[in-house]
Tab-separated table of C-alpha atoms and ligand atoms in Angstrom:
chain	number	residue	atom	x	y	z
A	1205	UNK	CA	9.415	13.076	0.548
A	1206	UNK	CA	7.816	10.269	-1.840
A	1207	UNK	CA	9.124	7.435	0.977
A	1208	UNK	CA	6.702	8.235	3.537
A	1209	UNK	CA	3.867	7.467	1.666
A	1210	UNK	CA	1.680	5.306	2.927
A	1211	UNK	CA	4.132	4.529	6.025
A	1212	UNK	CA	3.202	3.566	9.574
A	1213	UNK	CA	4.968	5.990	11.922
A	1214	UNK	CA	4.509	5.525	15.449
A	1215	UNK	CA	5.351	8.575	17.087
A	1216	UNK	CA	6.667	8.292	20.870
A	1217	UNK	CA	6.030	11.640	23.181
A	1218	UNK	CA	7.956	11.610	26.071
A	1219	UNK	CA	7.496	14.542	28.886
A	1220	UNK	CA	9.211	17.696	27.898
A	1221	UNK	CA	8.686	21.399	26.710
A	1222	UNK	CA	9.640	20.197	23.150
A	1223	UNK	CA	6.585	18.061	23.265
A	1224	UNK	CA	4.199	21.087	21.784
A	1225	UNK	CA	5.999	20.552	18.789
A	1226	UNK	CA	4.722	17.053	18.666
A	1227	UNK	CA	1.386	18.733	16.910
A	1228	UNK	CA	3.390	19.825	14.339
A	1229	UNK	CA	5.867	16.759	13.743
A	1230	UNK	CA	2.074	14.876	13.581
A	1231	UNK	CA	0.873	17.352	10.529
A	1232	UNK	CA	4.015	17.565	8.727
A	1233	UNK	CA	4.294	13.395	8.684
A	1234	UNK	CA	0.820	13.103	7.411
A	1235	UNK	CA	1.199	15.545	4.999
A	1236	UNK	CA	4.319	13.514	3.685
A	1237	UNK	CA	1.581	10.551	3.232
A	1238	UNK	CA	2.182	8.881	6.439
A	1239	UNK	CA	-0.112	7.139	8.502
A	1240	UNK	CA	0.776	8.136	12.160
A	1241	UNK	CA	-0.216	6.348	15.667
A	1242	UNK	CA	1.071	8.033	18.841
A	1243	UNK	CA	2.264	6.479	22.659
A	1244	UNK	CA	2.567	9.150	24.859
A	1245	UNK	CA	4.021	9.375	28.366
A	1246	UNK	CA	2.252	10.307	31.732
A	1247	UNK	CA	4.330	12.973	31.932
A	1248	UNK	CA	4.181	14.203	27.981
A	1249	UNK	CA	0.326	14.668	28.823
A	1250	UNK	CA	1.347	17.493	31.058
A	1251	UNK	CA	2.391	19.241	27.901
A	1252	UNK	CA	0.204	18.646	25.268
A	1253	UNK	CA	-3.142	16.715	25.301
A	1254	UNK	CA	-3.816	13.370	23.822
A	1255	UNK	CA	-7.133	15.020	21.884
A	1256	UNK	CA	-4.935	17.616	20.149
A	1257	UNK	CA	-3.010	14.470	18.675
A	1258	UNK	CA	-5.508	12.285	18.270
A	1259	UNK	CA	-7.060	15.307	16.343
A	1260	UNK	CA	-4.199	15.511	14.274
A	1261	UNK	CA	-3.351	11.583	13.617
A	1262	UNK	CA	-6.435	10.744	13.536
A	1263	UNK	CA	-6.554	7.750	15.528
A	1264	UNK	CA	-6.981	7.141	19.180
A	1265	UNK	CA	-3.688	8.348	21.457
A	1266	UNK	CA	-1.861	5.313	23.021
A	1267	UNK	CA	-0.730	6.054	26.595
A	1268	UNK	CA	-1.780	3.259	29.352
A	1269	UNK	CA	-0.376	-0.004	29.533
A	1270	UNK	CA	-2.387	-1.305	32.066
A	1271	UNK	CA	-6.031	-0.240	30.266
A	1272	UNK	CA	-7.558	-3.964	29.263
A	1273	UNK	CA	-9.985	-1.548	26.660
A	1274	UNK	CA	-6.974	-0.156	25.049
A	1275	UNK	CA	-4.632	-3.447	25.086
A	1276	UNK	CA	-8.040	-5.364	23.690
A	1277	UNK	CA	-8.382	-2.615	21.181
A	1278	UNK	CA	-4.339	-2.182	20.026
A	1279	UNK	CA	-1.955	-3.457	22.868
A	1280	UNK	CA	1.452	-2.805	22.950
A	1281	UNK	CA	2.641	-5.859	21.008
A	1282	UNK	CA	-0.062	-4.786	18.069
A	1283	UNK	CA	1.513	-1.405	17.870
A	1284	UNK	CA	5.399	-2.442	18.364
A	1285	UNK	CA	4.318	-4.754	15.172
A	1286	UNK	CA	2.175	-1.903	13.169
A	1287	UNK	CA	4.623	0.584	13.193
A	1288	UNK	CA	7.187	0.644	9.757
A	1289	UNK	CA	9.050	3.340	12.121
A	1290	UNK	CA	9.124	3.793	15.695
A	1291	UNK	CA	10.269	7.706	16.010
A	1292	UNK	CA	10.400	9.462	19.843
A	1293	UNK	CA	10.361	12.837	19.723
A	1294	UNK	CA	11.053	13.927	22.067
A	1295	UNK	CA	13.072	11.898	24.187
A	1296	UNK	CA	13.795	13.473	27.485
A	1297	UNK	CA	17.098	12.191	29.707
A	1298	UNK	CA	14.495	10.793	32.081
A	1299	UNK	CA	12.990	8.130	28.799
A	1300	UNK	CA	16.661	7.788	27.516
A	1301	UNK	CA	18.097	6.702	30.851
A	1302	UNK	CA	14.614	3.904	31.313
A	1303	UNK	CA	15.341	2.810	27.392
A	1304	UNK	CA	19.021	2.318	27.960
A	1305	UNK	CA	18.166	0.203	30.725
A	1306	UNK	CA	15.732	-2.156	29.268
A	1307	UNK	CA	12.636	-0.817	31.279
A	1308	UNK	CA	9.340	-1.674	30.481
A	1309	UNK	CA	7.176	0.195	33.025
A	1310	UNK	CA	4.940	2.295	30.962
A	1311	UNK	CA	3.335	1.402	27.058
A	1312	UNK	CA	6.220	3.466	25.501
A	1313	UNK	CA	8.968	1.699	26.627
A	1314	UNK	CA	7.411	-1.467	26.612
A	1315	UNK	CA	6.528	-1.024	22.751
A	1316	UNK	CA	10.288	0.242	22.335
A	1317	UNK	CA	11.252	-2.974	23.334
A	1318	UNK	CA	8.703	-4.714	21.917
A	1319	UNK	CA	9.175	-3.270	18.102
A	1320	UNK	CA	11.493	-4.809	15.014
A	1321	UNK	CA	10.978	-1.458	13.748
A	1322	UNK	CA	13.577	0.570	12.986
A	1323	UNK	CA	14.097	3.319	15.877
A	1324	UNK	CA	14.722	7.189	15.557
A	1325	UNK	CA	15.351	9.286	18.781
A	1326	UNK	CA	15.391	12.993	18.764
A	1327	UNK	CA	16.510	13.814	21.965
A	1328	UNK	CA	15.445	17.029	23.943
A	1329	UNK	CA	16.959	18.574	27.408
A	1330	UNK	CA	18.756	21.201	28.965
A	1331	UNK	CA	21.924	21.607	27.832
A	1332	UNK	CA	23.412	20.360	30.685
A	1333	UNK	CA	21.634	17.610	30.931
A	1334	UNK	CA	22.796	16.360	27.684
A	1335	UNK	CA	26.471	16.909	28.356
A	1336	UNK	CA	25.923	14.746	31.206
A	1337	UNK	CA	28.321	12.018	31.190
A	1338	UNK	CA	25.309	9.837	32.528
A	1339	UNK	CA	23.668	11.208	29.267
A	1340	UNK	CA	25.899	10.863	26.962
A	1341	UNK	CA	26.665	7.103	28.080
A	1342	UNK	CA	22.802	6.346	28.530
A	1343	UNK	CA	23.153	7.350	24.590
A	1344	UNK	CA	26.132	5.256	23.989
A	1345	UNK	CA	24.634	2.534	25.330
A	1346	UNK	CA	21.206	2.656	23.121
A	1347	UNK	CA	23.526	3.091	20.176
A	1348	UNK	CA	25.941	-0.080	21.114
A	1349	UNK	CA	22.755	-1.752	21.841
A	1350	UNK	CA	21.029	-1.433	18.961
A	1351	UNK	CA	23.356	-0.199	15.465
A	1352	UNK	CA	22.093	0.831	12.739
A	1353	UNK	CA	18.488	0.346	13.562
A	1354	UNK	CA	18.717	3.398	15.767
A	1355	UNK	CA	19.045	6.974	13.908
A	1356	UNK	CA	20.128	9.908	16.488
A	1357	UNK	CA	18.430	13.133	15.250
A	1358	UNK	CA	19.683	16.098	17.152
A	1359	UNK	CA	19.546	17.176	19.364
A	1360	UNK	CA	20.358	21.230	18.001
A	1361	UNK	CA	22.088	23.773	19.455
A	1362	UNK	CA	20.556	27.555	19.929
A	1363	UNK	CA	18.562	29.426	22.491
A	1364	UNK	CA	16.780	26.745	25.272
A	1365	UNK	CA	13.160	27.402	26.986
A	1366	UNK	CA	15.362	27.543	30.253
A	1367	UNK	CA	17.704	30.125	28.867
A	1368	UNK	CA	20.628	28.690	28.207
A	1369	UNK	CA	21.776	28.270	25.236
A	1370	UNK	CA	23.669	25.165	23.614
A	1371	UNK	CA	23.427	21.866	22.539
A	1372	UNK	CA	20.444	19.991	23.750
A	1373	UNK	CA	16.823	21.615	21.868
A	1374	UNK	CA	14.747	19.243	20.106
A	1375	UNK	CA	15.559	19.043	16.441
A	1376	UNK	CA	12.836	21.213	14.183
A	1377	UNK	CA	9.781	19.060	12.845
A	1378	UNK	CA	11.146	19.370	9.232
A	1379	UNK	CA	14.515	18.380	9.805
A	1380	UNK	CA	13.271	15.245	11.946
A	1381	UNK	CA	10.930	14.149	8.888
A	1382	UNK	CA	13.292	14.466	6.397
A	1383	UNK	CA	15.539	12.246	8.856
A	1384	UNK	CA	12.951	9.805	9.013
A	1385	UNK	CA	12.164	10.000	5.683
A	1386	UNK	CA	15.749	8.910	4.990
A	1387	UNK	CA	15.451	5.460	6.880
A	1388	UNK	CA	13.402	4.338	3.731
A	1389	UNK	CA	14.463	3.434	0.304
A	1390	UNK	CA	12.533	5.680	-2.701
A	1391	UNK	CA	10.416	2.787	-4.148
A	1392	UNK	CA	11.034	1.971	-8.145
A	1393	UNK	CA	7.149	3.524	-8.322
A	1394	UNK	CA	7.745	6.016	-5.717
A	1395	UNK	CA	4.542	8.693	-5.890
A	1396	UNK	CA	3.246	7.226	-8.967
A	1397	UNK	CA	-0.506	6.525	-9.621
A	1398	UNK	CA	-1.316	2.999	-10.468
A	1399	UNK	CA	-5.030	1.739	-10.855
A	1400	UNK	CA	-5.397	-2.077	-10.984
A	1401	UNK	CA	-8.462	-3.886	-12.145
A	1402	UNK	CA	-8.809	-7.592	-10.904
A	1403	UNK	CA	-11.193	-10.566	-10.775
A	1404	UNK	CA	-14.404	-11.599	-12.595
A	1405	UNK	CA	-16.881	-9.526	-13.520
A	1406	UNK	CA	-20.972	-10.668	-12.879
A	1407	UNK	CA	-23.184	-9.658	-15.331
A	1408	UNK	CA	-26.783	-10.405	-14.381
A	1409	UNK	CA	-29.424	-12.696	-16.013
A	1410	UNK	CA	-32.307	-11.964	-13.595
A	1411	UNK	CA	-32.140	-11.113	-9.331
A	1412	UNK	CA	-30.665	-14.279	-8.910
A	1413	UNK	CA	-28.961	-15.756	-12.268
A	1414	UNK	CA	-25.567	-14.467	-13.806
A	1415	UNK	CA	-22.888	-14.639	-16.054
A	1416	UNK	CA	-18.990	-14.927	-14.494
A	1417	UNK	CA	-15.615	-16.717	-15.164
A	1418	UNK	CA	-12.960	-18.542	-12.901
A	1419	UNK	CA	-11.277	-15.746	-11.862
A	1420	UNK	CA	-10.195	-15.380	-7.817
A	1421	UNK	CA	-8.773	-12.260	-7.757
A	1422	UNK	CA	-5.146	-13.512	-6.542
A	1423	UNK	CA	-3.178	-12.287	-9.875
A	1424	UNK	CA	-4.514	-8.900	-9.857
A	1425	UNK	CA	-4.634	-8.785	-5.698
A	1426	UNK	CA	-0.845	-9.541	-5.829
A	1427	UNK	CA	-0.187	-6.693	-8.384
A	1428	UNK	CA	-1.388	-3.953	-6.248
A	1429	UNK	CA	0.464	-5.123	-3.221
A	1430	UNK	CA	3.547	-5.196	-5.719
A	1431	UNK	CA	2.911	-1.985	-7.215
A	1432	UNK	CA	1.937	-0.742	-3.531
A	1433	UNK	CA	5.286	-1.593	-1.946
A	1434	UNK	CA	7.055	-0.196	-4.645
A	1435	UNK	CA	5.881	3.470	-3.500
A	1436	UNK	CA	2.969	3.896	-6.025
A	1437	UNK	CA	-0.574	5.162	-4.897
A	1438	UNK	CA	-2.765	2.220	-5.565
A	1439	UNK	CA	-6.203	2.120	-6.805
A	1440	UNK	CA	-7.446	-1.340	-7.219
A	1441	UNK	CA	-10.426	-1.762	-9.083
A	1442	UNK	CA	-12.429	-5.219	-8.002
A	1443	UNK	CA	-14.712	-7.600	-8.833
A	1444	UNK	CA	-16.544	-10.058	-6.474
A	1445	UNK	CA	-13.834	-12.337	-4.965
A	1446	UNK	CA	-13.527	-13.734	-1.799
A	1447	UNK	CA	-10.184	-12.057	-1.183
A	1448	UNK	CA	-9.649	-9.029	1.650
A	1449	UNK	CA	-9.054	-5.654	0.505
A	1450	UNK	CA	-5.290	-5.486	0.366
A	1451	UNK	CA	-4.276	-2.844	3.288
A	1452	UNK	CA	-2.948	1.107	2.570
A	1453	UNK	CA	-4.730	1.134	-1.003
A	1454	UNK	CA	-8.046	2.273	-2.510
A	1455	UNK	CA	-10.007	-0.928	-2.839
A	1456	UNK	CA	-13.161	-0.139	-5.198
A	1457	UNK	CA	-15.672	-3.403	-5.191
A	1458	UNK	CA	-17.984	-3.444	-8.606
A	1459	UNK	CA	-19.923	-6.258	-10.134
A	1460	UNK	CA	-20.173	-5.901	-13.569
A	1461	UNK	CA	-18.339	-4.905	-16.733
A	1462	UNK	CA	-20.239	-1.451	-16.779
A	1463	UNK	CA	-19.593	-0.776	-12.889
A	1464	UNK	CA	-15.710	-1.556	-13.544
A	1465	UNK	CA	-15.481	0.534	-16.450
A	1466	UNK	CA	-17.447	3.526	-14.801
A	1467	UNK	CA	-15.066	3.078	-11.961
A	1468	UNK	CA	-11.987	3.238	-13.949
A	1469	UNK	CA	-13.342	5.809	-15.477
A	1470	UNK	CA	-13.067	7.974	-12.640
A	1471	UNK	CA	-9.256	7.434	-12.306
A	1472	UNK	CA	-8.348	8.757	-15.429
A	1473	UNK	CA	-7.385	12.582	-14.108
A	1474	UNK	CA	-4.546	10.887	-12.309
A	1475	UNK	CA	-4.362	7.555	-13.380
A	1476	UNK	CA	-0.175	6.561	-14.638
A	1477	UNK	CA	-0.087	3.219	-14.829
A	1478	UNK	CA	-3.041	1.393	-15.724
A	1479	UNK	CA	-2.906	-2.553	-15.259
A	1480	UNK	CA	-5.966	-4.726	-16.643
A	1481	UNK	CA	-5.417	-8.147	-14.715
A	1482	UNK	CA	-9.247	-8.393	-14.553
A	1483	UNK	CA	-11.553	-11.174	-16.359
A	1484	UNK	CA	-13.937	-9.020	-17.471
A	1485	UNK	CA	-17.100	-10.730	-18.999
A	1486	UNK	CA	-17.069	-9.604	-23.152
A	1487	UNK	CA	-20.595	-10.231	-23.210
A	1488	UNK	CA	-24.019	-9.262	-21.237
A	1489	UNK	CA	-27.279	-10.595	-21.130
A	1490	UNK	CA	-29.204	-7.760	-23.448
A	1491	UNK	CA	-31.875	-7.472	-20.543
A	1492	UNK	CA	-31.955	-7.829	-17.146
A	1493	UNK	CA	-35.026	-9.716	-16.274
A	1494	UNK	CA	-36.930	-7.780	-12.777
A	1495	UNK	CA	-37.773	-11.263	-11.655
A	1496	UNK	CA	-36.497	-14.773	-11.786
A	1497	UNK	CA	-37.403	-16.397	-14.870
A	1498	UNK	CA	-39.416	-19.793	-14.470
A	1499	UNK	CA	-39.085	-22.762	-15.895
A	1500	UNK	CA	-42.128	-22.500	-18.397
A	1501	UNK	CA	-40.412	-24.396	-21.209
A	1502	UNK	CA	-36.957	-27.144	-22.278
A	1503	UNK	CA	-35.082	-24.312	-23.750
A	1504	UNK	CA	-33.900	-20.884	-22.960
A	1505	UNK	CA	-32.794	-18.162	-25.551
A	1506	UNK	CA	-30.569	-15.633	-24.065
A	1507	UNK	CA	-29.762	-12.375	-25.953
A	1508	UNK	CA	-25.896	-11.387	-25.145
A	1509	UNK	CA	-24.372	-8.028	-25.601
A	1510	UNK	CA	-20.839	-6.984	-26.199
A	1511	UNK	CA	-19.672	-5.395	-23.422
A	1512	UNK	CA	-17.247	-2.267	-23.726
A	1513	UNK	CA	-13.736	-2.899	-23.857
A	1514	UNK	CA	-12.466	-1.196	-20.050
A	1515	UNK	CA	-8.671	-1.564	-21.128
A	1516	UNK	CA	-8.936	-0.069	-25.024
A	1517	UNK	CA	-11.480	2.683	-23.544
A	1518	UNK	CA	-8.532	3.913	-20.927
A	1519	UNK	CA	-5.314	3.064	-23.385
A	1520	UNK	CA	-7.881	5.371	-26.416
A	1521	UNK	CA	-8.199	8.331	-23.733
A	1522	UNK	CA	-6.508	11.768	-24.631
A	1523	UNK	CA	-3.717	11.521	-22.287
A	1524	UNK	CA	-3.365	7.471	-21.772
A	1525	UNK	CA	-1.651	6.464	-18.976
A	1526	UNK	CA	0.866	3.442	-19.472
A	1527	UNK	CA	-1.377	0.557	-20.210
A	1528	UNK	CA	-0.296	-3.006	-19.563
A	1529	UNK	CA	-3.109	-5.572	-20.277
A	1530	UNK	CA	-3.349	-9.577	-19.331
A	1531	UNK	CA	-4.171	-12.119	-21.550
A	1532	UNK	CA	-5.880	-15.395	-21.246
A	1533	UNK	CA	-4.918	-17.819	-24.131
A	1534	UNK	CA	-5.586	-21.589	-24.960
A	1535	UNK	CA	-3.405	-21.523	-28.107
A	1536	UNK	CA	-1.163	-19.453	-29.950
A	1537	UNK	CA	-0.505	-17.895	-27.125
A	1538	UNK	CA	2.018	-15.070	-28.687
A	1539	UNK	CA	0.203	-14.286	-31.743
A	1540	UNK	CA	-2.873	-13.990	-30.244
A	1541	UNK	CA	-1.339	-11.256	-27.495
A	1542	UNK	CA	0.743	-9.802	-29.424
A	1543	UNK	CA	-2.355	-9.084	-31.742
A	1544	UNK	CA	-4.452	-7.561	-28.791
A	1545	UNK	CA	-1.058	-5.363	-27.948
A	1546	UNK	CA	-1.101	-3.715	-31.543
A	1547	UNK	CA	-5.315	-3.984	-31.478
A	1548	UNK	CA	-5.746	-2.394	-27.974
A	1549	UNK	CA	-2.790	-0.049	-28.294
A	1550	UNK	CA	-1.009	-1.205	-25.330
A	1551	UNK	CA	2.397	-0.545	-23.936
A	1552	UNK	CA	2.635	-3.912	-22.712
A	1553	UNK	CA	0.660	-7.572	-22.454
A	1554	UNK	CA	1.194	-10.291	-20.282
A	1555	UNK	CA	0.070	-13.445	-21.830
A	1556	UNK	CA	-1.362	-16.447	-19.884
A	1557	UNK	CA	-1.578	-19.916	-21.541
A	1558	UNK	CA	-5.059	-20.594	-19.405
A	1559	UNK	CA	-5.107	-23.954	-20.856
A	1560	UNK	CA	-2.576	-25.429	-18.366
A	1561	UNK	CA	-4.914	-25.519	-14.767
A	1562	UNK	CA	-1.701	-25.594	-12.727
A	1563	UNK	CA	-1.245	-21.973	-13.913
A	1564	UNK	CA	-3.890	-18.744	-14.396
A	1565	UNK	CA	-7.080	-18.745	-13.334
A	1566	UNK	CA	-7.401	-19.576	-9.966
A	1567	UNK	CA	-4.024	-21.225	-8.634
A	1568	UNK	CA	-1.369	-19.787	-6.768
A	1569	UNK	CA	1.280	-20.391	-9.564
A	1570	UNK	CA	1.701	-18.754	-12.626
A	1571	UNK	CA	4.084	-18.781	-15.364
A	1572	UNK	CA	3.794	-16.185	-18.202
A	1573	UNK	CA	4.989	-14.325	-21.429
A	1574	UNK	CA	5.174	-10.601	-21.666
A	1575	UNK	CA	5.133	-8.798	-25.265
A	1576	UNK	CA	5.758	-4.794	-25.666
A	1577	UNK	CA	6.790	-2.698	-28.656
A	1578	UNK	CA	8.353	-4.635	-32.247
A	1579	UNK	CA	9.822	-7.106	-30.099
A	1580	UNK	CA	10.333	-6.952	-26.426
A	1581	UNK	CA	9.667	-10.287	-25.019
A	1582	UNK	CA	10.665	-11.838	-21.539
A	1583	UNK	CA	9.738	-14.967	-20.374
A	1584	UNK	CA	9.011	-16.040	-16.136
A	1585	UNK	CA	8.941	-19.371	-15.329
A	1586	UNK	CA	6.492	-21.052	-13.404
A	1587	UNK	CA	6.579	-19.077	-9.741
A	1588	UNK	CA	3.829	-17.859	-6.426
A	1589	UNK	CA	1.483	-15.398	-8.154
A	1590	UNK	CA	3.243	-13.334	-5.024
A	1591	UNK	CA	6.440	-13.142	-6.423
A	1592	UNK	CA	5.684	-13.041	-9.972
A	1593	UNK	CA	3.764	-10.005	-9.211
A	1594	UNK	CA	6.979	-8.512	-7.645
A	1595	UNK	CA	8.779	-9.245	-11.042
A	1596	UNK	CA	6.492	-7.853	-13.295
A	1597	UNK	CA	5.746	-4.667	-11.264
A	1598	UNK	CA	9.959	-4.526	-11.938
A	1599	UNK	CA	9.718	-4.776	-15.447
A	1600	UNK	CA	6.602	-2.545	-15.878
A	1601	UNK	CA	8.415	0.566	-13.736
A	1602	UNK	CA	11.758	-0.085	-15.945
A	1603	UNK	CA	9.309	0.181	-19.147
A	1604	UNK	CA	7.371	3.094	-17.670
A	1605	UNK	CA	10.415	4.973	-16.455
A	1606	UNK	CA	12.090	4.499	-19.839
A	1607	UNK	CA	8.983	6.120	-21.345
A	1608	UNK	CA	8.958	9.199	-19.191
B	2362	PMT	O1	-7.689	-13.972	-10.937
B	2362	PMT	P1	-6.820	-15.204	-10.990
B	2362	PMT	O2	-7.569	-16.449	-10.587
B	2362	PMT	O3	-5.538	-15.037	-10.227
B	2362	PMT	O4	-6.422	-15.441	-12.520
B	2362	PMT	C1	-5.592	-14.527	-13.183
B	2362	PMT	C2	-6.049	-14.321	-14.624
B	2362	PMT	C3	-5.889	-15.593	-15.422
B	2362	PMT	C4	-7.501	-13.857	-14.662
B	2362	PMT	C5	-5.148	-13.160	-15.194
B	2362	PMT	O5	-3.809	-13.525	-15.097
B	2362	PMT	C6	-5.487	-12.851	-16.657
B	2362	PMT	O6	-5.000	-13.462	-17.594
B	2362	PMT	N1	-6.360	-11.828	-16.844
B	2362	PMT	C7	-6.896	-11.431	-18.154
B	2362	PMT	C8	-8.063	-12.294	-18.490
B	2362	PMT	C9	-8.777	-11.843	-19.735
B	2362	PMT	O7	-9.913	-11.466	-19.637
B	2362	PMT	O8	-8.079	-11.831	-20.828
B	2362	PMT	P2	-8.668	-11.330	-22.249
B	2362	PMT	O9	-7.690	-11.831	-23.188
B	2362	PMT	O10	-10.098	-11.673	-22.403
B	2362	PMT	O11	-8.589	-9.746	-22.158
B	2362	PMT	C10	-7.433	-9.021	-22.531
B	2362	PMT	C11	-7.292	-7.783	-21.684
B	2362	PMT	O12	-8.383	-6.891	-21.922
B	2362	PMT	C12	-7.275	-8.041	-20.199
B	2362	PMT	O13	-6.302	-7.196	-19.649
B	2362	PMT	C13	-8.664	-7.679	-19.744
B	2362	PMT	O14	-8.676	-7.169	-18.393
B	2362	PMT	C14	-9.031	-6.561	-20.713
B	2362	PMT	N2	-10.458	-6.485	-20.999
B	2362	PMT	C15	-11.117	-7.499	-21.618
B	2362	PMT	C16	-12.456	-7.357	-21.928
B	2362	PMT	C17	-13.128	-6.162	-21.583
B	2362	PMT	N3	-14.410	-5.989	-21.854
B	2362	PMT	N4	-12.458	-5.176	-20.972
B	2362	PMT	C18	-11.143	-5.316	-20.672
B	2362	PMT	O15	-10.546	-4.401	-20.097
C-alpha cells in the first residue's frame, strides 16, 4: 500500500452505527503512511467520540462550522484544500441525500463542496434504506454530478446491526483502504529511502567569523520535493539557507561539514538513494578560536583543514546505497566529473558548469550534464531548478531500478 505514504486523507464521519469502525479505518490509514484529519457530524458524535479519533489521527477532530477558534485555526476552506483525498465513511442516506443536494449546513458538507480533492463514499444504511429509489437516485445524482472524481465503495451485503440482512453495511476498513489506496498512482520511487544533502556548509573561524560558499539551498530543496512526490521517504539533510523545510519530509538543519556528515551518517541503516546536491566546505579552519579574534596586527594566518569527504564516506560504506553526487565546475566540465565519478565511486554525477551565473549556485535556472558508468551521458537544457529536479529524480529511479 506504498501510495498512501505520506498522503493527506481527510476522513468524513457521518452519524451511523458503522461509525465505530471509523477508529479502525483511522489506524489502518496511518499505518499505510497516511496523514489523516477527520470532520465529523453532530450526529456521528453520538457514536464515537471526537477524542478517540483525535487519539488515533493525531490531530484535533473537525466538527463545527460555526467555531471562529476552529475556522481561525483550520477552517473549512483550509481543510477542503489540505486533503489529497476526501473519503466519508460512513455516509448515511441522511449525508447522501444533503450532498446530492448541494447543502452546506454543517463543516462536512461544506468542505465536500469546498474540496478539488478527489471524493470516496462508502455508504452505510439499512438495507432498505439503500434500495430506496430516493437512495439510489440521491447516489445517481452524486455520481452524474461529479465522474470519476467520486469512487463508490460498498456498500456490502451480510448480516445488518438491525437484523436484516442484505445490501447496505459499511464496507470493512481494509477493503475501503485498499480502495482508496487505488485512487493514487504507485510513484516511480514508491517506498524507497532517499536522503538528500543540500546547501552550504559554515565552518567556523571564531563565535562570530566563518567559512561558506554561494549556495541557497534551491537545487537540493527541489530534489527532495522531486524525490518526495515520486513516493520515496525523504530525508533531507541541510545546511543554513533561508529556504522552509519542504513539507511531509525529514528536514535535518546542520552547520558544518562534520554536523552533515554525522547526520548522514545516521541514515545509512536505511538509506537507498543517496543524493549529494550540497556545497560542502573541503576545508576547515584547524581551530576554532573561543573568542573573536582582534585586530592586533595587518595580516592574518589561518590554518585550514581538509574536511572529510560526506559523499565518498557513504558511496565507501559496506552496503552503499545508490550514490549520485553534484558537481560544480569552471572548466572541463566532463573530465573533471567524470573523474570524481570513477574517484568517489559513484553511480551517477551531475555536473554544473558554475562558471555561467545564470545557472548553479544561487539562480532559479539550471542547465546540466549527467555522467554514469563507461559512458552514460544525457544532457538538460537550461530549465526552473523545479522542473529539472523532476527530470533528474526520473532518470535517477530508471538508473536505480535498473540496478535492483
Ligand atoms: O544550492 P544552489 O544555489 O541551488 O546551487 C546548486 C549547486 C550549484 C550547489 C549544486 O547544483 C551543486 O553543484 N552542488 C555540488 C557543489 C560541490 O560542492 O561540488 P564539488 O564538486 O565540490 O563536490 C562534488 C560532490 O561531492 C558533491 O556532490 C558534494 O556534495 C560532495 N562533497 C564534496 C565535498 C565534501 N567534503 N563532501 C561531499 O560530500
Amino acid at each position: 500500500m506504498q501510495q498512501l505514504y505520506n498522503r493527506r486523507i481527510l476522513l468524513g464521519i457521518s452519524g451511523g452505527i458503522a461509525a465505530y469502525k471509523s477508529a479502525e479505518l483511522v489506524r489502518t490509514l496511518k499505518k499505510a503512511g497516511a496523514d489523516v484529519r477527520v470532520v465529523m457530524t453532530r450526529s456521528a458524535m453520538e457514536f464515537i467520540t471526537p477524542l478517540t479519533l483525535q487519539a488515533l489521527s493525531g490531530h484535533p477532530v473537525h466538527h463545527s462550522l460555526l467555531d471562529p477558534e476552529a475556522e481561525a485555526g483550520m477552517g473549512h476552506i483550509e481543510l477542503a484544500k489540505w486533503a489529497d483525498l476526501f473519503l466519508i465513511a460512513p455516509a448515511s442516506a441522511n449525508l447522501i441525500a444533503r450532498l446530492s443536494q448541494g447543502m452546506g449546513d454543517d463543516l462536512l458538507t461544506t468542505v465536500f463542496l469546498a474540496t478539488d480533492a478527489p471524493i470516496c463514499l462508502a455508504p452505510a444504511m439499512n438495507q432498505a434504506m439503500w434500495r430506496d429509489p430516493i437512495t439510489q437516485e440521491n447516489i445517481a445524482h452524486l455520481k452524474a454530478a461529479h465522474g470519476d472524481h467520486l469512487t463508490l465503495i460498498g456498500p456490502a451485503a451480510g448480516e445488518q446491526a438491525c437484523g436484516d440482512t442484505g445490501l447496505g453495511r459499511m464496507s470493512e476498513p481494509d477493503t475501503i483502504v485498499a480502495d482508496v489506496a487505488n485512487c493514487f498512482e504507485t510513484g516511480l520511487l514508491a517506498g524507497v529511502s532517499v536522503v538528500v544533502t543540500a546547501g552550504p556548509t559554515k565552518e567556523a573561524i571564531d563565535p562570530v567569523r566563518y567559512i561558506t560558499n554561494h549556495s541557497s539551498g534551491k537545487m537540493g530543496y527541489a530534489i527532495a520535493e522531486a524525490a518526495r512526490d515520486a513516493g520515496a521517504r525523504v530525508t533531507l539533510i541541510s545546511g543554513p539557507v533561508a529556504l522552509q523545510a519542504p513539507e511531509r519530509m525529514e528536514c535535518v538543519r546542520v552547520r558544518s561539514a562534520l554536523d552533515m556528515l554525522a547526520a548522514c551518517e545516521k541514515t545509512q541503516d536505511h538509506c537507498q538513494i543517496f543524493i549529494a546536491t550540497a556545497a560542502v566546505a573541503d576545508y576547515r579552519p584547524a581551530s576554532q578560536q573561543e573568542h573573536k579574534i582582534k585586530k592586533h596586527s595587518d595580516e592574518l594566518s589561518l590554518t585550514l583543514i581538509r574536511n572529510p569527504d560526506i559523499l565518498s564516506t557513504m558511496a565507501a560504506a559496506e552496503q552503499p546505497p545508490f550514490t549520485v553526487g553534484f558537481a560544480a565546475e569552471t572548466q572541463d566540465v566532463e573530465h573533471y566529473a567524470r573523474d570524481k565519478l570513477t574517484r568517489k565511486k559513484l553511480n551517477m554525477i551531475v555536473a554544473n558548469d558554475v562558471s555561467d551565473r545564470s545557472i548553479g549556485f544561487h539562480s532559479d535556472d539550471n542547465a546540466v550534464k549527467v555522467f554514469w558508468g563507461e559512458d552514460g551521458r544525457r544532457d538538460f537544457e537550461l530549465m526552473n531548478k523545479r522542473r529539472l529536479a523532476v527530470r533528474l529524480i526520473e532518470l535517477i529511479a530508471e538508473k536505480y531500478q535498473e540496478e535492483h
